[in-house]
Amino acid sequence: MKMAGLNAIQTYVAWNFHEPQPGQYEFTGDHDVEHFIQLAHELGLLVILRPGPYICAEWDMGGLPAWLLEKESIVLRSCDPDYLAAVDKWLGVLLPKMRPLLYQNGGPIITVQVENEYGSYYTCDYNYLRFLQKHFQYHLGEDVLLFTTDGVHERLLQCGALQGLYATVDFGAGVNITAAFLIQRKSEPKGPLVNSEFYTGWLDHWGQPHSTVKTEVVASSLHDILSRGASVNMYMFIGGTNFAYWNGANTPYQAQPTSYDYDAPLSEAGDLSEKYFAVRDVIQQFEKVPEGPIPPSTPKFAYGRVGLKKLKTVEEALNLLCPSGPVKSVYPLTFIQVKQYFGFVLYRTTLPQDCSDPTPLSSPFNGVHDRAYVSVDGVPHGVLERDIVITLNITGKAGATLDLLVENMGRVNYGSFINDFKGLISNLTLASKILTDWEIFPLDMEDAVCNHLGTWDGHDSGCAHSASDYTLPAFYVANFSIPSGIPDLPQDTFIQFSGWTKGQVWINGFNLGRYWPARGPQMTLFVPQHILVTSAPNTIIVLELERAPCGRGGPELCTVEFVDRPVIGAVKTHSHVPADQHQDSWLDRV
């Protein structure tokens, strides 16, 4: 980044990443934001801090902790007293850590953003912004430079800007730059022109082509911005990864994939691109860029194919996944109600009647958030999916066990519906009759993966006969060794799931994220070298939710392959945001 002529980095702080449970704070290891900022300082880069409390960022719930939803009626991003109390505690922990890192205190932080694109949110609560302004100044000092960011519409700055907070705008390549900065000038007649988010690419959703923005369009718009003497932050300059369950979603419900490559100048793996050099060429027309060689892309290694063996189905592993046993309830409870914020919950009841003929199992109020893998007495029947499949025909005898493994695919991160409850959020019906008497199993996947699953002896547990195209959700495991005698190993790699359908993958206990080659566009997951080892075998655990390549008793093997190039999918090129995007989701942002 520095070699491209950039002099500052802009970074979010995700509240839910650092306070996963109320009062439980994490600031070490991957959560060490202070070290990250100090590292930027050591490299001679300034820092623009974006601590929210809401950040959007295509991150689960826009960075807000899911536990806020324990008060079901809470009005997020407003003066709701319970919301403000939680924000007050959080800022009281985070901001004192940031104060020594401010520029005026010898650190690299030159300015701090308050909230994020608040004008796009329905509450339009000026007292909330004043509350944040007061608390930021209390913890950081009266002399801290605070700013806001909003899209280039007058109505957005009407609710997103506040006197005393410097108003900036965000927009992508191909936008009318003169008109965009005129919008900022109406709020800020004097001071620098600032595009706080200049979109160098765009985000992806499962089931849609990979988004790109043409290099020449980005370079041309960047030149136009800099020729006006404006300041600009390129969002994103380097792509990223939504490891584990951290991806967000938009409405109508569309979850974002694990990769956040974003078609950025530096890829998800930090690799150089044509766009990087084009951006650098533009910048050096206005600023001197550092001399010397540009660090090359990191080496990648294709470790090859690895065969996996089946361990157990989720149902067979319930004693490990939920050792405390189920929560019992007449009607279904949400993830929040059973203190499960991410991942999976198994809902179980019995069929109250004979269903010898196919009988509709329905979620009449679209209450499956987000996908439910349905089985009856161990026979898979298919998937219920939010907004897409709300009815599924099932068969079984009265008293048969009905299981729904429900997956949280990521909470909405933008717009009016970020209070996104997960699980079965309304009743299910069987032949129009409400199902009752549920056993609800919150599943601790991380503990099972780290402490139990990798030590099991693999076997094919089989499943009851099913005429469907689905197999029961099940775990698969493999170990592979990296030669210790080869220099510079381990190296970054990418894992590919040819023949698999949809699931989650862990390597050495690290949750890489979701794979879904059946829907795309992402076909490989980035595997950073630091999670691999040469001193011992590496353990891969895969949770396949729908259908494994070896799950039907055929000759196919359950293999994954480590390759040295990413496969993100088909390319869709546009100059900014696709025209078919939902107005509450993204149009206000460009």
Coordinates of C-alpha atoms in Angstrom, one line a residue, residues 273-574:
S273 CA -3.1 -6.9 -9.8
E274 CA -3.3 -4.8 -13.0
K275 CA -5.5 -2.4 -11.0
Y276 CA -2.8 -1.9 -8.4
F277 CA -0.3 -0.6 -11.0
A278 CA -3.0 1.5 -12.7
V279 CA -3.8 3.2 -9.4
R280 CA -0.1 3.7 -8.6
D281 CA 0.4 5.3 -12.0
V282 CA -2.4 7.8 -11.3
I283 CA -1.2 8.6 -7.8
Q284 CA 2.3 9.4 -8.9
Q285 CA 0.9 12.0 -11.2
F286 CA 0.0 14.0 -8.1
E287 CA 2.3 12.7 -5.3
K288 CA 5.8 11.3 -5.1
V289 CA 5.6 7.5 -4.6
P290 CA 8.3 5.8 -2.6
E291 CA 11.3 4.5 -4.5
G292 CA 12.5 1.0 -4.5
P293 CA 11.0 -2.4 -5.4
I294 CA 7.4 -3.2 -4.9
P295 CA 7.0 -6.3 -2.6
P296 CA 5.9 -9.2 -4.9
S297 CA 2.8 -11.3 -4.4
T298 CA 3.3 -14.0 -1.8
P299 CA 4.1 -17.5 -3.1
K300 CA 1.3 -20.0 -3.2
F301 CA 1.6 -23.8 -3.0
A302 CA -0.6 -26.4 -4.5
Y303 CA -0.5 -29.2 -1.9
G304 CA -2.7 -31.4 -4.1
R305 CA -5.6 -33.7 -3.3
V306 CA -6.5 -34.9 0.1
G307 CA -9.0 -37.7 0.7
L308 CA -11.5 -37.4 3.6
K309 CA -13.3 -40.1 5.5
K310 CA -16.7 -39.7 7.0
L311 CA -16.9 -39.4 10.8
K312 CA -20.5 -39.0 12.0
T313 CA -23.7 -37.2 11.1
V314 CA -24.7 -34.2 13.1
E315 CA -27.4 -36.2 14.7
E316 CA -25.0 -38.9 15.8
A317 CA -22.7 -36.3 17.3
L318 CA -25.3 -34.4 19.3
N319 CA -23.8 -35.5 22.6
L320 CA -20.6 -33.7 21.7
L321 CA -22.2 -30.8 19.9
C322 CA -24.7 -30.1 22.7
P323 CA -23.4 -31.8 25.9
S324 CA -25.9 -29.9 28.1
G325 CA -28.8 -31.3 26.2
P326 CA -31.7 -29.6 24.5
V327 CA -33.9 -26.7 25.5
K328 CA -37.5 -27.7 25.5
S329 CA -40.3 -25.4 24.4
V330 CA -43.8 -25.7 23.1
Y331 CA -43.0 -23.4 20.2
P332 CA -39.7 -22.8 18.5
L333 CA -37.2 -20.4 20.0
T334 CA -34.8 -18.2 18.1
F335 CA -31.0 -18.5 18.2
I336 CA -30.9 -15.4 20.5
Q337 CA -33.4 -17.0 22.9
V338 CA -31.1 -20.1 23.4
K339 CA -27.9 -17.9 23.5
Q340 CA -26.6 -19.2 20.2
Y341 CA -25.4 -16.2 18.2
F342 CA -23.7 -17.9 15.2
G343 CA -23.6 -21.3 13.4
F344 CA -26.2 -23.9 13.8
V345 CA -29.1 -25.0 15.9
L346 CA -31.0 -28.4 15.6
Y347 CA -34.7 -28.2 16.1
R348 CA -36.5 -31.5 16.8
T349 CA -40.1 -32.6 17.3
T350 CA -42.2 -35.6 16.3
L351 CA -44.8 -36.0 13.5
P352 CA -48.2 -35.7 15.1
Q353 CA -49.9 -37.7 12.3
D354 CA -49.2 -40.3 9.6
C355 CA -47.8 -38.7 6.5
S356 CA -47.8 -41.7 4.2
D357 CA -48.5 -39.4 1.3
P358 CA -46.3 -36.3 0.7
T359 CA -47.5 -33.7 3.3
P360 CA -46.5 -30.1 3.2
L361 CA -44.1 -28.9 5.9
S362 CA -44.4 -25.1 5.7
S363 CA -43.1 -21.9 7.2
P364 CA -46.1 -19.8 6.3
F365 CA -44.6 -16.5 7.6
N366 CA -41.2 -17.1 6.0
G367 CA -39.8 -17.8 9.4
V368 CA -36.8 -20.0 8.5
H369 CA -33.7 -17.8 9.0
D370 CA -31.8 -18.8 7.0
R371 CA -31.6 -22.4 5.8
A372 CA -33.1 -25.6 7.4
Y373 CA -31.9 -29.1 6.5
V374 CA -34.9 -31.3 7.0
S375 CA -34.9 -35.0 7.8
V376 CA -37.5 -37.5 9.2
D377 CA -36.2 -40.5 11.1
G378 CA -32.8 -40.0 9.6
V379 CA -34.0 -39.7 6.0
P380 CA -33.1 -36.4 4.4
H381 CA -36.0 -34.6 2.7
G382 CA -34.6 -31.4 1.4
V383 CA -34.0 -27.7 2.4
L384 CA -36.2 -24.9 3.5
E385 CA -34.7 -21.6 2.6
R386 CA -35.5 -18.0 3.6
D387 CA -37.4 -16.1 0.9
I388 CA -37.0 -19.0 -1.6
V389 CA -38.4 -22.3 -0.3
I390 CA -41.0 -22.0 2.4
T391 CA -42.8 -25.4 1.8
L392 CA -41.4 -28.9 1.5
N393 CA -43.3 -32.2 1.2
I394 CA -42.3 -34.9 3.7
T395 CA -43.4 -38.4 4.5
G396 CA -43.2 -40.4 7.7
K397 CA -45.3 -42.2 10.4
A398 CA -46.9 -40.6 13.4
G399 CA -44.3 -40.3 16.1
A400 CA -41.4 -40.2 13.7
T401 CA -38.6 -37.8 14.6
L402 CA -38.5 -34.5 12.6
D403 CA -35.2 -32.7 12.6
L404 CA -34.4 -29.3 11.1
L405 CA -30.7 -28.3 11.3
V406 CA -31.0 -24.5 10.9
E407 CA -28.0 -22.5 9.6
N408 CA -27.5 -18.8 10.3
M409 CA -26.1 -17.6 7.0
G410 CA -25.1 -14.2 8.3
R411 CA -27.1 -11.2 9.6
V412 CA -28.2 -8.3 7.5
N413 CA -25.6 -5.6 7.7
Y414 CA -27.2 -2.6 5.9
G415 CA -30.6 -0.9 5.7
S416 CA -33.6 -1.0 8.0
F417 CA -33.6 -4.7 8.9
I418 CA -30.3 -5.2 10.7
N419 CA -32.3 -6.6 13.7
D420 CA -32.1 -9.9 11.9
F421 CA -33.3 -12.8 14.2
K422 CA -32.1 -16.3 13.3
G423 CA -33.4 -19.8 13.6
L424 CA -37.1 -20.7 13.4
I425 CA -38.5 -17.2 14.1
S426 CA -42.1 -18.3 13.6
N427 CA -44.1 -21.5 13.8
L428 CA -43.9 -24.3 11.3
T429 CA -47.0 -26.1 10.1
L430 CA -47.6 -29.7 8.9
A431 CA -50.6 -29.9 6.7
S432 CA -51.6 -26.4 8.0
K433 CA -51.4 -27.5 11.7
I434 CA -48.9 -25.8 13.9
L435 CA -46.1 -28.1 15.2
T436 CA -45.4 -28.0 18.9
D437 CA -43.3 -29.6 21.6
W438 CA -39.8 -28.8 20.4
E439 CA -36.4 -29.9 21.6
I440 CA -33.8 -27.3 20.6
F441 CA -30.1 -28.1 20.5
P442 CA -27.7 -25.2 20.3
L443 CA -24.6 -26.7 18.6
D444 CA -21.1 -25.7 19.8
M445 CA -19.2 -26.6 16.6
E446 CA -16.0 -24.8 17.6
D447 CA -15.5 -26.8 20.8
A448 CA -16.3 -30.1 19.0
V449 CA -14.0 -29.4 16.2
C450 CA -11.1 -28.3 18.4
N451 CA -11.4 -30.9 21.1
H452 CA -13.3 -33.9 19.9
L453 CA -14.0 -34.5 16.2
G454 CA -10.3 -34.7 15.0
T455 CA -9.7 -37.6 17.3
W456 CA -12.5 -39.8 16.1
D457 CA -11.9 -42.8 13.9
G458 CA -13.6 -42.2 10.6
H459 CA -16.3 -44.6 9.4
D460 CA -19.2 -44.5 7.1
S461 CA -22.2 -44.4 9.4
G462 CA -24.5 -44.7 6.4
C463 CA -28.0 -43.3 6.5
A464 CA -31.6 -44.6 6.0
H465 CA -32.6 -45.0 2.4
S466 CA -33.7 -41.8 0.7
A467 CA -34.9 -41.2 -2.8
S468 CA -33.9 -37.5 -2.5
D469 CA -30.7 -35.9 -3.8
Y470 CA -29.7 -35.1 -0.2
T471 CA -27.6 -36.8 2.4
L472 CA -27.7 -36.1 6.1
P473 CA -25.4 -33.3 7.4
A474 CA -22.2 -35.0 8.4
F475 CA -18.6 -34.4 9.3
Y476 CA -15.6 -35.6 7.3
V477 CA -12.0 -35.6 8.3
A478 CA -8.5 -35.8 6.8
N479 CA -4.9 -35.3 7.8
F480 CA -2.2 -34.2 5.5
S481 CA 1.5 -33.4 6.0
I482 CA 3.6 -30.7 4.6
P483 CA 7.2 -31.7 3.9
S484 CA 9.4 -30.1 6.5
G485 CA 12.6 -30.3 4.4
I486 CA 11.4 -28.0 1.6
P487 CA 12.4 -24.3 2.3
D488 CA 9.7 -21.6 2.8
L489 CA 6.9 -24.0 3.6
P490 CA 4.1 -23.7 4.6
Q491 CA 2.9 -21.2 2.0
D492 CA -0.6 -19.7 1.3
T493 CA -2.9 -21.9 -0.7
F494 CA -6.6 -22.2 -1.7
I495 CA -8.9 -25.1 -0.9
Q496 CA -11.3 -26.3 -3.6
F497 CA -14.4 -28.4 -3.1
S498 CA -15.1 -30.2 -6.4
G499 CA -18.2 -32.4 -6.2
W500 CA -19.2 -31.0 -2.7
T501 CA -22.4 -29.0 -2.3
K502 CA -22.4 -26.7 0.7
G503 CA -20.9 -26.6 4.2
Q504 CA -18.2 -25.3 6.6
V505 CA -14.5 -26.1 6.8
W506 CA -11.9 -26.0 9.6
I507 CA -8.2 -26.5 9.3
N508 CA -6.3 -27.1 12.5
G509 CA -9.3 -25.8 14.4
F510 CA -9.4 -22.5 12.5
N511 CA -12.8 -21.9 11.0
L512 CA -12.1 -20.9 7.3
G513 CA -15.7 -20.2 6.5
R514 CA -18.5 -21.4 4.2
Y515 CA -18.1 -23.2 0.9
W516 CA -20.9 -23.4 -1.6
P517 CA -19.7 -24.4 -5.1
A518 CA -23.2 -25.6 -6.0
R519 CA -24.3 -21.9 -6.0
G520 CA -21.1 -19.9 -6.4
P521 CA -19.6 -17.6 -7.4
Q522 CA -16.8 -18.5 -5.0
M523 CA -15.2 -21.9 -5.7
T524 CA -12.1 -21.8 -3.5
L525 CA -11.4 -20.6 0.0
F526 CA -8.2 -18.8 0.9
V527 CA -6.0 -20.6 3.3
P528 CA -3.3 -18.3 4.9
Q529 CA 0.0 -20.0 5.6
H530 CA 0.0 -19.1 9.3
I531 CA -2.7 -21.7 10.1
L532 CA -0.7 -24.5 8.5
V533 CA 2.1 -26.4 10.2
T534 CA 5.0 -28.5 9.0
S535 CA 5.9 -30.0 12.4
A536 CA 2.8 -32.2 12.5
P537 CA -0.1 -33.4 10.3
N538 CA -2.7 -30.7 9.4
T539 CA -6.3 -31.7 10.2
I540 CA -9.1 -30.8 7.9
I541 CA -12.7 -31.1 9.2
V542 CA -15.6 -30.6 6.8
L543 CA -19.2 -30.3 7.7
E544 CA -21.1 -31.1 4.5
L545 CA -24.8 -30.0 4.8
E546 CA -26.4 -31.3 1.7
R547 CA -24.5 -33.8 -0.4
A548 CA -20.9 -35.1 -0.3
P549 CA -19.4 -36.6 -3.5
C550 CA -19.0 -39.9 -1.7
G551 CA -22.3 -39.8 0.2
R552 CA -24.4 -42.0 -2.0
G553 CA -22.3 -45.2 -1.9
G554 CA -20.9 -44.6 -5.4
P555 CA -17.3 -44.8 -6.6
E556 CA -16.6 -41.1 -6.1
L557 CA -14.1 -40.2 -3.4
C558 CA -14.6 -37.4 -0.8
T559 CA -11.6 -35.3 -1.7
V560 CA -10.6 -31.7 -1.5
E561 CA -7.8 -30.1 -3.4
F562 CA -5.3 -27.5 -2.4
V563 CA -4.5 -25.3 -5.4
D564 CA -2.2 -22.3 -6.0
R565 CA -4.8 -20.0 -7.7
P566 CA -8.2 -18.7 -6.5
V567 CA -11.4 -19.5 -8.4
I568 CA -13.9 -16.9 -7.6
G569 CA -16.3 -17.6 -10.4
A570 CA -17.9 -16.0 -13.4
V571 CA -17.2 -12.3 -13.9
K572 CA -19.9 -9.6 -14.1
T573 CA -18.6 -6.2 -15.0
H574 CA -20.3 -3.0 -14.1

